[in-house]
GROMACS .gro file of C-alpha atoms in nm:
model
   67
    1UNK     CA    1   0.821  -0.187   2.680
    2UNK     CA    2   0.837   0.153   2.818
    3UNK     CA    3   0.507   0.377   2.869
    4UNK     CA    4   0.420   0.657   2.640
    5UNK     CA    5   0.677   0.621   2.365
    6UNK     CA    6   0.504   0.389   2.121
    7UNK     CA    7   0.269   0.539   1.905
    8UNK     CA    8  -0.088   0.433   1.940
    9UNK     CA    9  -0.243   0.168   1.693
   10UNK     CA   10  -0.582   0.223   1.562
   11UNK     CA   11  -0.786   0.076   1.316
   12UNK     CA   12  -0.692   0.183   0.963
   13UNK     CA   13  -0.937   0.157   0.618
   14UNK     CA   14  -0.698   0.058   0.328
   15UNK     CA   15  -0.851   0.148  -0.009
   16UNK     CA   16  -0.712   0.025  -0.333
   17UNK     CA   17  -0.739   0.288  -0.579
   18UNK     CA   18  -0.672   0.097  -0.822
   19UNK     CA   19  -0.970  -0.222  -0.758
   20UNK     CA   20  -1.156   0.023  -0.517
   21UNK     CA   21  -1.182  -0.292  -0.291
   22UNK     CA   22  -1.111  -0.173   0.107
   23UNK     CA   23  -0.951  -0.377   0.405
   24UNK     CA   24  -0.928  -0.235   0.776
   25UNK     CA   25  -0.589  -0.369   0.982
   26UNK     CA   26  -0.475  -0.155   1.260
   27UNK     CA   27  -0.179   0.111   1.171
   28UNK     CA   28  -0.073   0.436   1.299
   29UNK     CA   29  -0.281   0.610   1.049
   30UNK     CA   30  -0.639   0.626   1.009
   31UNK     CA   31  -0.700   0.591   0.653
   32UNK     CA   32  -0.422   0.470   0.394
   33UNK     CA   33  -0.531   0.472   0.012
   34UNK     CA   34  -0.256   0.272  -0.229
   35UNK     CA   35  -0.234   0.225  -0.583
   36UNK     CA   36  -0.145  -0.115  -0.588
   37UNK     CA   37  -0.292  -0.450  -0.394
   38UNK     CA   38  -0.323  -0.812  -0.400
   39UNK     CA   39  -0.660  -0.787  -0.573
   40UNK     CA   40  -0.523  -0.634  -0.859
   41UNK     CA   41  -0.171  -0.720  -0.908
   42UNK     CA   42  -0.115  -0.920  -1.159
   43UNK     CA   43   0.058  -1.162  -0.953
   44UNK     CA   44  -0.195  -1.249  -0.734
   45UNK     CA   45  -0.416  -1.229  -0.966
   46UNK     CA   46  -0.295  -1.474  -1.225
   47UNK     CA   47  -0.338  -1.228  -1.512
   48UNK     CA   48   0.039  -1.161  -1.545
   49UNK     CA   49   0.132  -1.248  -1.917
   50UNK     CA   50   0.519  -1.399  -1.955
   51UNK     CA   51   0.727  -1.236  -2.215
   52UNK     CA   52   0.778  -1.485  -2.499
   53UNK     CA   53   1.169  -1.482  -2.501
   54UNK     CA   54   1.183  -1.782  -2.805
   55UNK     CA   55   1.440  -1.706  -3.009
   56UNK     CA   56   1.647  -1.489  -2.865
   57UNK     CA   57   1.878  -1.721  -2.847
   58UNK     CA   58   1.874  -1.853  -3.206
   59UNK     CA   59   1.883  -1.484  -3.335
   60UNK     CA   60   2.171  -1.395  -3.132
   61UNK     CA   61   2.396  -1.720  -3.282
   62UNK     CA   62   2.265  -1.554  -3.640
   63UNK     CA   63   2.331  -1.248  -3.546
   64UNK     CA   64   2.733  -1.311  -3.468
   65UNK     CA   65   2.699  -1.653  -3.736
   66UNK     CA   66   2.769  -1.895  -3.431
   67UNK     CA   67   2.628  -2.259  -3.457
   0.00000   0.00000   0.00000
């Protein structure tokens, strides 16, 4: 790697907004503050609710009197 071009890598408090919770990793930036994390995405979380899609189907063949 050459000297002096690479930026220099500090260690950086990430606050979600969201959950308020804060992690430090090392970044370019001192502070970062994002609206969205693992500890409250619904994804990670578990809390995600799964559209009920039963009977689409059914009302479709009804809709164009298929069998």
């Amino acid at each position: 790697m050459k000297k002096g071009i690479h930026p220099e890598y500090v260690p950086c408090k990430v606050t979600c907004v969201t959950s308020g919770k804060e992690i430090e990793v090392l970044s370019t930036k001192k502070e970062l503050r994002i609206d969205i994390s693992s500890f409250c995405h619904p994804f990670y979380t578990g809390s995600d609710k799964i559209a009920d899609t039963t009977g689409r189907v059914e009302r479709f063949r009804q809709k164009y009197n298929m069998k």
